[in-house]
Coordinates of C-alpha atoms in Angstrom, one line a residue:
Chain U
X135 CA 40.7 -2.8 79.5
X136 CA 41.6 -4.1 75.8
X137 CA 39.7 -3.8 73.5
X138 CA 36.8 -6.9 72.6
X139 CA 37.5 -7.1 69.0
X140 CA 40.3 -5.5 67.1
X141 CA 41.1 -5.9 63.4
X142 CA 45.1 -4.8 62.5
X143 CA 45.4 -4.1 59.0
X144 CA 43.3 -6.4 58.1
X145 CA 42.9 -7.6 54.7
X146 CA 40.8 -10.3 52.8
X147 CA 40.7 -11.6 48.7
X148 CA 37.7 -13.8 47.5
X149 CA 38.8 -16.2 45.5
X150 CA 42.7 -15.6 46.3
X151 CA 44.9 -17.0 43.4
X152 CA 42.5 -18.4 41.0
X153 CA 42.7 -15.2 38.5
X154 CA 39.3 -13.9 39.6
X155 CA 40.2 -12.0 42.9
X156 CA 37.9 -9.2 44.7
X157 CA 39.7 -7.6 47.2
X158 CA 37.1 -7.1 49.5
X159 CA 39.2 -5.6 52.4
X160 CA 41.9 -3.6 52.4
X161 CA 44.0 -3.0 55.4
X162 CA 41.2 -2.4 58.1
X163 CA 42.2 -1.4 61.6
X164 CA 39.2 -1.5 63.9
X165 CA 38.5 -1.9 67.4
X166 CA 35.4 -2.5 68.9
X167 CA 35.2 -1.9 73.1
X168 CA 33.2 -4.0 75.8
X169 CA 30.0 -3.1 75.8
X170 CA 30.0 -0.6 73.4
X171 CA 27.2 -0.7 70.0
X172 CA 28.8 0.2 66.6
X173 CA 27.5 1.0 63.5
X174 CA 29.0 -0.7 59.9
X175 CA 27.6 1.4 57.4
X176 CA 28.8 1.3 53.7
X177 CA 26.8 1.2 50.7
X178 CA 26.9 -2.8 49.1
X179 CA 30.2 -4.1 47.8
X180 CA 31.8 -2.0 50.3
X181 CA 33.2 -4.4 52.5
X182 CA 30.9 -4.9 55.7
X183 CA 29.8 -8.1 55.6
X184 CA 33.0 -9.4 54.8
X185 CA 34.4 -7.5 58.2
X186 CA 31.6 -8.7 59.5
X187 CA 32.8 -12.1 59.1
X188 CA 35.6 -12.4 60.6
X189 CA 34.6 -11.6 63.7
X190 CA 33.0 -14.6 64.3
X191 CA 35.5 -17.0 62.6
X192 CA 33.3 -17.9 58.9
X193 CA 36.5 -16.0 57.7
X194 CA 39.7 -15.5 58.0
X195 CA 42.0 -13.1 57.3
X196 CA 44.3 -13.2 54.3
X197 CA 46.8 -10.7 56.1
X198 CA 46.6 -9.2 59.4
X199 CA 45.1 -10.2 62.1
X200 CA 41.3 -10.0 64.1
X201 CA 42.1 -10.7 67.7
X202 CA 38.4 -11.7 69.7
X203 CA 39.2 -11.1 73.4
X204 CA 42.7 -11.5 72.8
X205 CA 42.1 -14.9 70.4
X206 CA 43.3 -14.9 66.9
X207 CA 40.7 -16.0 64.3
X208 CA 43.7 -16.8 62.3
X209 CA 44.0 -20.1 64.2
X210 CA 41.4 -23.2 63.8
X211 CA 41.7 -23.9 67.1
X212 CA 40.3 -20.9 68.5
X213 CA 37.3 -21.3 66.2
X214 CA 35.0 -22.9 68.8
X215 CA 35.7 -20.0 71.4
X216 CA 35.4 -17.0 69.0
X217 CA 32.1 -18.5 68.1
X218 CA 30.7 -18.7 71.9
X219 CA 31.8 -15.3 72.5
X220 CA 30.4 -14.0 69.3
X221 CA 27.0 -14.9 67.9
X222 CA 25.7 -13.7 64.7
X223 CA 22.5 -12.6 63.7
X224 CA 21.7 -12.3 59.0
X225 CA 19.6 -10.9 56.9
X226 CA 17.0 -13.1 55.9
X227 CA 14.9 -14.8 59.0
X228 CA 14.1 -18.0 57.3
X229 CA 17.4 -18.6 56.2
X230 CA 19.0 -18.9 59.4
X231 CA 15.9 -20.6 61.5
X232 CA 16.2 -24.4 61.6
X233 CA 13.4 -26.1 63.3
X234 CA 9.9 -26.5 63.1
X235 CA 9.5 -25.1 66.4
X236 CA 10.4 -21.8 67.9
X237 CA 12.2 -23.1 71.3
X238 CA 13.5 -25.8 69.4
X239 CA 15.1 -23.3 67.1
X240 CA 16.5 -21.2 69.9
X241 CA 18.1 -24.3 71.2
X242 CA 19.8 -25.3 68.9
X243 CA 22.8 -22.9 70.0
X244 CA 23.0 -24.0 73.2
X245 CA 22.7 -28.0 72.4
X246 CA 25.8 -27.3 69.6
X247 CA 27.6 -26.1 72.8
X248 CA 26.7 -29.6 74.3
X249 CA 24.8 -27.6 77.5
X250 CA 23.1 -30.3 79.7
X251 CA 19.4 -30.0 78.9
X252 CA 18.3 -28.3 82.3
X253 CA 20.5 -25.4 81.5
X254 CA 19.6 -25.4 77.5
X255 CA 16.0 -24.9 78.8
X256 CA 16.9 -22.1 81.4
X257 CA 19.1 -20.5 78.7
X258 CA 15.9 -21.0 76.5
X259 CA 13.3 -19.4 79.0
X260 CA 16.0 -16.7 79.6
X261 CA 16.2 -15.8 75.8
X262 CA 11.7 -15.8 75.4
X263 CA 11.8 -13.6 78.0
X264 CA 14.1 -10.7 76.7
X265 CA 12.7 -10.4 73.6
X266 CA 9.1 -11.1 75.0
X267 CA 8.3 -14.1 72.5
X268 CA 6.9 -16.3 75.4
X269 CA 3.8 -16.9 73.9
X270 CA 4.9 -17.9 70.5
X271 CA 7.6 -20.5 71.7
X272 CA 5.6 -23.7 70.6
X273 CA 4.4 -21.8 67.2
X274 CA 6.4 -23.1 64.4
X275 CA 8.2 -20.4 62.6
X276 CA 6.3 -20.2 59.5
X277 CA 3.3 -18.8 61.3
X278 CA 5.1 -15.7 62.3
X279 CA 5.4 -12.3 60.7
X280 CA 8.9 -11.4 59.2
X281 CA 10.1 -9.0 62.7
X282 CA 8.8 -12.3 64.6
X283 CA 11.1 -14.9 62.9
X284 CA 14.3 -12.4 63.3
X285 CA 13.8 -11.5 67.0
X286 CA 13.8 -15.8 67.2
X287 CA 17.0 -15.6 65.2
X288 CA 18.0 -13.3 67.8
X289 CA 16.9 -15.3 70.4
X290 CA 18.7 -18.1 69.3
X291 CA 21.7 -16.2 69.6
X292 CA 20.9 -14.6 72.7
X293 CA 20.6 -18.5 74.7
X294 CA 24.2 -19.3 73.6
X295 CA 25.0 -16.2 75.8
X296 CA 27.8 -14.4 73.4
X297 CA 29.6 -11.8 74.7
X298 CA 29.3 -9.9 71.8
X299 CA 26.3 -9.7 68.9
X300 CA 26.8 -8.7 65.2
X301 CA 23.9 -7.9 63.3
X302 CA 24.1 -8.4 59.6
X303 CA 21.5 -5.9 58.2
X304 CA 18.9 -7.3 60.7
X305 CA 16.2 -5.3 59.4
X306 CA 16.4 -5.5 55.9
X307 CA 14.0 -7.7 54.8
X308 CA 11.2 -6.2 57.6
X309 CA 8.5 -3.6 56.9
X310 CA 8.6 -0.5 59.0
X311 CA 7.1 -2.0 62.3
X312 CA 9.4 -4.9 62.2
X313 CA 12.2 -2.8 61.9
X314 CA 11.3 -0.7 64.8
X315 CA 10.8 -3.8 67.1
X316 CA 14.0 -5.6 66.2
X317 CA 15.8 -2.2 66.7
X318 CA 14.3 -1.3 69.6
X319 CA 15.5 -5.5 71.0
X320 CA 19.0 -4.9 70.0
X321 CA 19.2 -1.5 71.8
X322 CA 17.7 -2.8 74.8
X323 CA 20.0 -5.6 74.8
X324 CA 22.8 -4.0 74.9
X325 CA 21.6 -1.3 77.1
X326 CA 20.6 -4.1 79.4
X327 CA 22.6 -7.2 79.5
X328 CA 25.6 -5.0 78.1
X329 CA 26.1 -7.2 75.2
X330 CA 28.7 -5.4 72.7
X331 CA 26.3 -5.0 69.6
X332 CA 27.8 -4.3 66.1
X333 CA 25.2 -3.2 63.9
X334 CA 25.8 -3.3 59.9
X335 CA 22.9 -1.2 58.5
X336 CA 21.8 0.7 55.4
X337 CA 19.7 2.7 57.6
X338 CA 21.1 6.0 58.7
X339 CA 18.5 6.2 61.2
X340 CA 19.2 2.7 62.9
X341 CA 23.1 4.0 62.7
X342 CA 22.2 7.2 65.3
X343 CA 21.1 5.2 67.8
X344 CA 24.7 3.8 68.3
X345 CA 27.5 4.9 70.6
X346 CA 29.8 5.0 67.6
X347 CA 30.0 4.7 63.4
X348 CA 32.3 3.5 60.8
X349 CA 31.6 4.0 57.3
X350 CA 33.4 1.7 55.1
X351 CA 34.4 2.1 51.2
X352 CA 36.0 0.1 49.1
X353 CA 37.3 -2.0 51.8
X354 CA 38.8 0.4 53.7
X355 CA 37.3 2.3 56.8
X356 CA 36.9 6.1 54.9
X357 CA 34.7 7.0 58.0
X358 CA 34.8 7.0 61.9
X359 CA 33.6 8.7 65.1
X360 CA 30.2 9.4 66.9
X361 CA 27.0 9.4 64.7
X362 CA 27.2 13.5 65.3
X363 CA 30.8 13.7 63.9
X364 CA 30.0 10.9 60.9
X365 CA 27.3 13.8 59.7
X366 CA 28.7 16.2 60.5
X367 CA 31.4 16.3 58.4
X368 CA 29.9 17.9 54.9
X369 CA 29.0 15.7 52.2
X370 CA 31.3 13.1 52.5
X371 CA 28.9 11.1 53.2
X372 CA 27.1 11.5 50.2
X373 CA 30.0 10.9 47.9
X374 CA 30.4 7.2 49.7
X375 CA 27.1 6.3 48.4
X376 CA 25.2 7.3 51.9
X377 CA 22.6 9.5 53.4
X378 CA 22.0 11.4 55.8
X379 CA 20.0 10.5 58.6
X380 CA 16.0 12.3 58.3
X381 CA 16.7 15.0 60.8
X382 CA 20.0 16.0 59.1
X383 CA 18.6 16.2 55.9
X384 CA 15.4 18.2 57.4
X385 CA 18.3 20.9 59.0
X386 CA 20.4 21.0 55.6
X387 CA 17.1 21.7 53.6
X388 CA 16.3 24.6 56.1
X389 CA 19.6 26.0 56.3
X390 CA 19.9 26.4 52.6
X391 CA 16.3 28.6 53.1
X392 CA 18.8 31.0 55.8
X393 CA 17.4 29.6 58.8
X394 CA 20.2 28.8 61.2
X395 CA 20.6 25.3 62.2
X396 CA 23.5 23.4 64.1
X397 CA 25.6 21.5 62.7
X398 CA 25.1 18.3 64.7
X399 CA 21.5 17.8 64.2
X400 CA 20.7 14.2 63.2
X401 CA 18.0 12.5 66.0
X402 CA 14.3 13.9 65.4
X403 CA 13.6 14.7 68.6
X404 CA 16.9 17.2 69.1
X405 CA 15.4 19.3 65.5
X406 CA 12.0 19.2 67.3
X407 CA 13.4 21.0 70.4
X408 CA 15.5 23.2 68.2
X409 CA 13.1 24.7 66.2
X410 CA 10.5 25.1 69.1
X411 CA 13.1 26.9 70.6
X412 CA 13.5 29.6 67.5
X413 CA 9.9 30.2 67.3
Chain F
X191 CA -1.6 -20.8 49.7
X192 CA -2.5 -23.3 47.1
X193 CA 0.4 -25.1 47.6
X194 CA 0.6 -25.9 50.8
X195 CA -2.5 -26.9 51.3
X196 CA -2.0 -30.0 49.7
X197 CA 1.2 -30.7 51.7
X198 CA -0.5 -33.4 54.1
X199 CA 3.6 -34.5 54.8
X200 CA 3.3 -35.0 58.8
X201 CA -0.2 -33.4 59.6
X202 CA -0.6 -33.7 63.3
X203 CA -3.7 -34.0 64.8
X204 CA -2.9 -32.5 69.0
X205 CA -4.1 -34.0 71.9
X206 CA -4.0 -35.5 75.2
X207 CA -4.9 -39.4 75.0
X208 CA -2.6 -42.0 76.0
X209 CA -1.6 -42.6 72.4
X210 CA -0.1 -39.1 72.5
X211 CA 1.4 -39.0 75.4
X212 CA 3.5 -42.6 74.6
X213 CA 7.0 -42.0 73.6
X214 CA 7.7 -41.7 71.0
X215 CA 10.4 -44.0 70.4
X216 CA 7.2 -46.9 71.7
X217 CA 5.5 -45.2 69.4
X218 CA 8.2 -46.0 66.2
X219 CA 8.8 -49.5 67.6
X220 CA 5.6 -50.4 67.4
X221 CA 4.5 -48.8 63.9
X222 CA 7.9 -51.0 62.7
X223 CA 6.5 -54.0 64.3
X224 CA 3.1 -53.7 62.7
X225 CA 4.5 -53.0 59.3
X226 CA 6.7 -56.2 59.8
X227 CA 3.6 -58.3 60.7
X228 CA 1.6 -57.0 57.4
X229 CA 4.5 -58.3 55.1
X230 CA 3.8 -61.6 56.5
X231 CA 0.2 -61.8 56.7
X232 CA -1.6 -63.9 54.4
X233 CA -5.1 -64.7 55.7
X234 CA -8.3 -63.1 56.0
X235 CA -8.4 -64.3 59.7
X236 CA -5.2 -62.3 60.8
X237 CA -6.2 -59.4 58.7
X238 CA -9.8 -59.3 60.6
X239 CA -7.5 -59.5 63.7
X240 CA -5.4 -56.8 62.7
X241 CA -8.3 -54.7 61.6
X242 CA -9.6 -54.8 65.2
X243 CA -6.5 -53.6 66.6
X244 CA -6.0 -50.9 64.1
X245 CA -9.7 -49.7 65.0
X246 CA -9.2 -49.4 68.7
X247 CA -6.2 -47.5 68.5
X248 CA -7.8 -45.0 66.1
X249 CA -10.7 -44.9 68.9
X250 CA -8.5 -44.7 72.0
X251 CA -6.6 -41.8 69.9
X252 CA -9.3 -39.6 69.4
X253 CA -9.0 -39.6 65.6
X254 CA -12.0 -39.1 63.7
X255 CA -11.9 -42.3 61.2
X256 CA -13.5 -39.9 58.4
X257 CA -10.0 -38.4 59.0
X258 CA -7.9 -41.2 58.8
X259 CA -9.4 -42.9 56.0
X260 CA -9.5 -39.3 53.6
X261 CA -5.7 -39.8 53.1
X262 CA -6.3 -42.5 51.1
X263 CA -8.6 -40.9 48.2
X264 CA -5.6 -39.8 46.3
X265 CA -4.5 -43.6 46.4
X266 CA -7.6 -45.3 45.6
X267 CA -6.8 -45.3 41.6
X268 CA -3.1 -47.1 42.3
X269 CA -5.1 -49.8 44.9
X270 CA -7.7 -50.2 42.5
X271 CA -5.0 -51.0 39.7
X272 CA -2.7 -52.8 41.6
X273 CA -6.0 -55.4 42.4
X274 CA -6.9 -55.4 38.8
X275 CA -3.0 -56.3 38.0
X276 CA -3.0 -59.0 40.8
X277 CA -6.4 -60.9 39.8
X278 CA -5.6 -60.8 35.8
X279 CA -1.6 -61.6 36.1
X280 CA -1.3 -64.0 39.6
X281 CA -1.8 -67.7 39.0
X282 CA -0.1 -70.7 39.4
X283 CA -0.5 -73.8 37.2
X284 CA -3.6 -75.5 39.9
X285 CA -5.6 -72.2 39.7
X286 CA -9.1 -72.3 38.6
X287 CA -10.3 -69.9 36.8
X288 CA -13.4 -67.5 37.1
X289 CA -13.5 -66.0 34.1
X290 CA -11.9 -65.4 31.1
X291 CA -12.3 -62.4 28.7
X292 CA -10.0 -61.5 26.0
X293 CA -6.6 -62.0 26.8
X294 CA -7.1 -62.0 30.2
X295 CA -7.9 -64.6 32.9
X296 CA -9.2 -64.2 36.2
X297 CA -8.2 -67.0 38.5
X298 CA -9.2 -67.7 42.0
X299 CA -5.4 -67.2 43.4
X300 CA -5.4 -63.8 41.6
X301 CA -8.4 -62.3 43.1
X302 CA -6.6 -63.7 46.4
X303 CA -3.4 -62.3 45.7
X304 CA -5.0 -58.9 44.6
X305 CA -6.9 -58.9 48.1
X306 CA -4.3 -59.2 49.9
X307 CA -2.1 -57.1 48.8
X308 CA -4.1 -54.4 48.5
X309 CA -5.2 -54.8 52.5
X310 CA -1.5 -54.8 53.0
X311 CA -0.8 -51.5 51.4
X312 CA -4.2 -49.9 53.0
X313 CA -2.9 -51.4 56.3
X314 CA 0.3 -50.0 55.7
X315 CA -1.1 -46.8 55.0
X316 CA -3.6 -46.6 57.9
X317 CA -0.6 -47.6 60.5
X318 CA 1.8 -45.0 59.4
X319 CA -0.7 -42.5 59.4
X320 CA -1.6 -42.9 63.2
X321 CA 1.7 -42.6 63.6
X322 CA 2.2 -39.2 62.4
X323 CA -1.4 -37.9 63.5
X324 CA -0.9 -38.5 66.9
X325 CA 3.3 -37.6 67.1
X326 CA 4.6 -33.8 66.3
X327 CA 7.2 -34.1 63.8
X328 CA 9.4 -32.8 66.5
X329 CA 8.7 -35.7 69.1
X330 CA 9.1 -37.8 65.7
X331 CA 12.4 -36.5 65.0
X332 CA 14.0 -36.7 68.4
X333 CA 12.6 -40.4 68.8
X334 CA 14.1 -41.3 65.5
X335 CA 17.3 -39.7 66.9
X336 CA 17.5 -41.6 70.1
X337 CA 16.7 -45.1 68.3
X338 CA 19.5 -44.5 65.5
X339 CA 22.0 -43.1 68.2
X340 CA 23.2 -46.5 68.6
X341 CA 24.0 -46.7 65.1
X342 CA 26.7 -44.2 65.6
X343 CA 29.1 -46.5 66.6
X344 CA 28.8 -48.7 63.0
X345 CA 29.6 -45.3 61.2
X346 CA 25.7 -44.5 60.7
X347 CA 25.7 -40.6 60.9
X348 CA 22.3 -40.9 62.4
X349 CA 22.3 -37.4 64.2
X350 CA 23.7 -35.7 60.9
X351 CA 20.7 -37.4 58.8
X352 CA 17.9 -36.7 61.5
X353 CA 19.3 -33.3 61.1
X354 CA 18.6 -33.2 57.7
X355 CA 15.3 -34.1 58.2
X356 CA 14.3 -31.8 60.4
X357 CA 15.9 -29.0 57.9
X358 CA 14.0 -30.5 55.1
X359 CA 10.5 -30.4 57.2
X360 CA 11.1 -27.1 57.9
X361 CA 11.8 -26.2 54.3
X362 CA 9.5 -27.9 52.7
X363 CA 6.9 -25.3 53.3
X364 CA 9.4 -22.5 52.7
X365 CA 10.5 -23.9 49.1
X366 CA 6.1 -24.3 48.3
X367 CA 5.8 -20.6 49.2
X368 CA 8.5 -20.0 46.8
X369 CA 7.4 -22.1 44.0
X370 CA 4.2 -20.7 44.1
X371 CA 5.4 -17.0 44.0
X372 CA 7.4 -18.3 41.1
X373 CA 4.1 -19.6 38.9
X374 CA 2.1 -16.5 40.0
X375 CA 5.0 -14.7 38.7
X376 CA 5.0 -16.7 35.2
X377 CA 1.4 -16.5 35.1
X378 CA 1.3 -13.1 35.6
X379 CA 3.9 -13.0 32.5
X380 CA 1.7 -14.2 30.3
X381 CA 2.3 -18.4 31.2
X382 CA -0.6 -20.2 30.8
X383 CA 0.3 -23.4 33.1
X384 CA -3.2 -25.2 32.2
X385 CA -2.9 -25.2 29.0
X386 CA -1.3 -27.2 25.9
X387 CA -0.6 -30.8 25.5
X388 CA 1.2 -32.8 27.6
X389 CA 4.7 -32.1 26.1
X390 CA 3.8 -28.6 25.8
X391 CA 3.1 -28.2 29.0
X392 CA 5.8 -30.2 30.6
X393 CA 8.3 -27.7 28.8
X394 CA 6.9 -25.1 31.1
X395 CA 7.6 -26.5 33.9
X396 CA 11.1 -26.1 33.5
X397 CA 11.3 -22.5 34.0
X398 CA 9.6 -22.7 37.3
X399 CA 11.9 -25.1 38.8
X400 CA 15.0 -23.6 37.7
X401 CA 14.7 -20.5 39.3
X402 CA 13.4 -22.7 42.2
X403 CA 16.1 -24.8 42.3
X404 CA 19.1 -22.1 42.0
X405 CA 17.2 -20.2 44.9
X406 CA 17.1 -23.7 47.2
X407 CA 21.0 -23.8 47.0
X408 CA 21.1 -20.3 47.6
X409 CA 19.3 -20.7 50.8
X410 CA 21.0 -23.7 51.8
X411 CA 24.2 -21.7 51.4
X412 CA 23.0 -19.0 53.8
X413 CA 21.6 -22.1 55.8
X414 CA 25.1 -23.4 56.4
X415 CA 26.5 -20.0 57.3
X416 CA 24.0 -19.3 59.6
X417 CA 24.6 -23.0 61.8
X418 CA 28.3 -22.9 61.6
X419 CA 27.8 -19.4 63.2
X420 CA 26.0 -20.7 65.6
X421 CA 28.5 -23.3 66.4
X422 CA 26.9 -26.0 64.7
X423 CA 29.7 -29.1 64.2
X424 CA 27.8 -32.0 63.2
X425 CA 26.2 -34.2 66.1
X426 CA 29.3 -34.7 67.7
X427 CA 29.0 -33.5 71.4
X428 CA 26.0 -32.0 70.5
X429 CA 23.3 -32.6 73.3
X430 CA 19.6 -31.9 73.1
X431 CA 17.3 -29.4 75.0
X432 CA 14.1 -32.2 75.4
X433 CA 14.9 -35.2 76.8
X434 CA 12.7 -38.5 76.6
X435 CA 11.1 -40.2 79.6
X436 CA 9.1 -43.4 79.0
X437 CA 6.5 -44.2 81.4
X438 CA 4.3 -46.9 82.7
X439 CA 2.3 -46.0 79.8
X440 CA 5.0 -47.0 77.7
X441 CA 5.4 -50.6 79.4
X442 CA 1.8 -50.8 79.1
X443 CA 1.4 -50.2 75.5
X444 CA 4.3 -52.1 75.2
X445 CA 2.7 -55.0 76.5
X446 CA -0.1 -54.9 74.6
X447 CA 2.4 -54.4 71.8
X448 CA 3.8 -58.0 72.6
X449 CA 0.7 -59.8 73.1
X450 CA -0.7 -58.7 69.9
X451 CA 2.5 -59.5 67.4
X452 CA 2.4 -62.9 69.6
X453 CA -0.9 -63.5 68.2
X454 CA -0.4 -62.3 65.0
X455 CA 2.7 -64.8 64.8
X456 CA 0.7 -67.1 66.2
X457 CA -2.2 -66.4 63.6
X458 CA 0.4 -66.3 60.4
X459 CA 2.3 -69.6 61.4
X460 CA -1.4 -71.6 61.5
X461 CA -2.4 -70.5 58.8
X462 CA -3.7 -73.4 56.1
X463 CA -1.7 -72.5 52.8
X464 CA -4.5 -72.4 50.4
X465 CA -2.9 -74.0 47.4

């Protein structure tokens, strides 16, 4: 089956021809497969949210192409359809909630759609439901904690039934709990209602949990494989402004004391095992 | 939150009586109507009238009248002026005069004037206020939507602008959170907000609302991003999740609605000019 998203040397410039031009991407060739959750990691300036971006039409590309289910974001006219097939999910929670009122808020996808109301408020129930926010849906956002107010963003996303989610540093802003629960929601989405989930994180330990990694520098993809191939490849990761992941750094700190550990180490649980195993 | 606490901007008071559960479109219509009839009242007989009706919607809502009448202690300086401004400055040339001090003369058709106007504005007050206690600003917003809708067709962007409000209401409490992280923050720099004269003072308010200011647009930036992501394209062939159902309550109320302004006309058109 072809591929959900593909980028082809794809390049964008802020501000093209005005004197003042970032190039923010450089030739990127990406593709993304149904179903499948990526990590974007790639310290800031890098390129991500830019990428990002253009997956769900806000940009488009200066050369190259993005191709959304076969759909070029190059043309206006596909706009609408790139944007029903991929939602978007930012940063900051109160900068992308609009109403006063939580179902309102996650409605207001669906109603842009132009959804008659009976399936808007299915769509809406549907949405409470898999992220478990049913009791807060007639709380107004500003009541809720900082993990509450993105897993409505997410919500919101979620009723205009995308086919495909991309998270722009969805935990960023959240303290540690937060974090976990919105994690733990965008795993089990995709996991789930197979919803392809691109994740762009700063967090090495969000970026294990996915099928696949990129890590991007300077515009360009300088990275790419399995979480276990991303780390285990030396300190390349280091020298593009990363980390490793808690586990991996736990293994390199005890292999430079002699003890020997595998290379692939980088979930807590499979260091745990490991070293039960030596003693 | 300091701040917010003073925000009183659509305070809602829930609950279940019949004034609301009316639509609230019945419930716009008739706060318009009412506000019409107050620019035309001029008697103390139509005011009593009005002060009746006024009373028993505030008792068939449920609202406590110490609550409805605290929203008028911050105004009670600007009534009391505005009286003091009418009795001193109305008259006409056949007015007779109560008393005289000064510069200033008190004539009969002033302290009428000044009566009257300020019972308009407390009347104006008090019906707007039922209005939002007893209607969410949500059930406010989508009313307003449905009554502009027509408007559409003349060019109005009526969906765009109730859009806009319901952005701002959401914000508003947002951009008071922020302001008052920004004056804790100057404070805890050394800013000392209380004190000074008055132009002293008023030069440190600039560097709280700057920062305030640049971080709005910043967030309305993000804002835009966020609905165009979400397929947002202006009201056109948007639709909405709530839809509204008037009931026989509605064509009760609006009844009552009709008798009342009929009587109120009724009471405005008799009425013997007093000069």
């Amino acid at each position: 089956m072809n591929p959900l998203i593909e980028a082809i040397n794809l390049s964008y410039t802020y501000r093209a021809g005005s004197g003042k031009e970032v190039k923010a991407l450089n030739g990127v060739n990406l593709q993304v497969a149904r179903g499948e959750i990526l990590a974007i990691t790639g310290q800031n300036g890098s390129g991500k949210s830019t990428l990002a971006r253009h997956f769900n039409g806000l940009l488009t590309p200066s050369k190259g192409e993005v191709l959304i289910d076969g759909l070029s974001a190059a043309d206006r006219i596909n706009i609408p359809a790139i944007r029903k097939l991929v939602g978007m999910v930012f940063q900051n929670p109160d900068n992308q909630l609009i109403s006063s009122i939580v179902e309102e808020d996650i409605a207001f996808g669906p109603e842009n759609l132009g959804l008659p109301p009976t399936v808007i408020r299915d769509r809406v129930n549907h949405a409470l439901e898999s992220l478990n926010l049913q009791d807060l849906r007639h709380e107004p956002p500003n009541q809720l904690s900082e993990g509450q107010k993105q897993l409505v963003a997410i919500a919101g996303v979620i009723a205009m039934k995308p086919k495909c989610i991309v998270f722009d540093e969805p935990t960023a802003h959240l303290d540690p709990r937060g974090r976990r629960k919105v994690l733990e929601s965008i795993l089990r989405l995709n996991r789930d209602e197979g919803i392809t989930t691109i994740l762009l994180t700063h967090y090495m330990n969000e970026a294990i949990h996915c099928d696949r990694m990129i890590v991007m520098d300077r515009g360009i993809v300088e990275m790419e494989g399995t979480p276990c191939e991303v780390f285990g490849r030396g300190d390349r990761i280091l020298s593009l402004g990363l980390d490793y992941p808690v586990a991996a750094q736990l293994a390199q700190g005890l292999r430079l004391k002699g003890i020997k550990m595998p290379n692939d180490i980088i979930h807590t649980e499979e260091i745990l095992s490991y070293l039960c195993q030596l003693k | 939150m300091e701040l917010t606490k003073n925000i009183t901007l659509g305070v809602y008071l829930p609950g279940e009586t019949a004034i609301h559960r009316l639509d609230p479109r019945t419930k716009i219509i008739a706060a318009t109507i009412l506000i019409t009839l107050l620019l035309f009242i001029k008697s103390y007989e139509a005011y009593g009238v009005f002060l009746i009706f006024t009373a028993a919607i505030i008792i068939v809502a449920g609202i406590p009248f110490s609550y409805a009448l605290c929203g008028l202690k911050p105004m009670l300086p600007v009534l009391i002026l505005m009286w003091v401004f009418q009795l001193f400055l109305y008259s006409t040339a056949e007015a007779e005069v109560l008393f005289s001090w000064w510069l200033f003369t008190a004539t009969d058709e002033g302290l009428h004037m000044g009566n009257l106007i300020t019972l308009r504005v407390l009347f104006l007050f008090t019906v707007t206020t039922i209005l939002t206690l007893t209607t969410s600003i949500v059930n406010l917003t989508d009313g307003l939507e449905s009554l502009l809708k027509p408007l559409r067709k003349i060019g109005l962007p009526s969906q765009e602008l109730v859009m806009t409000m319901v952005i701002a209401l959401r914000f508003v409490l947002i951009l008071a959170e922020e302001l008052d992280k920004i004056v804790k923050a100057q404070m805890a720099r050394g800013v000392a907000f209380d004190r000074g004269n008055f132009i002293q003072k008023t030069r440190k308010v600039f560097p709280v609302f700057l920062p305030l200011f640049i971080n709005a647009f910043k967030r309305a930036e993000e804002l835009i991003v966020a609905m165009e992501a979400r397929s947002y394209s202006g009201g056109k062939g948007r639709t909405k999740m709530k839809t509204l159902h008037p009931g026989r309550i509605d064509l009760a109320a609006g009844g009552i609605m009709v008798l009342f302004a009929a009587l109120m006309v009724y009471l405005i058109i008799s009425a013997v000019p007093r000069v």
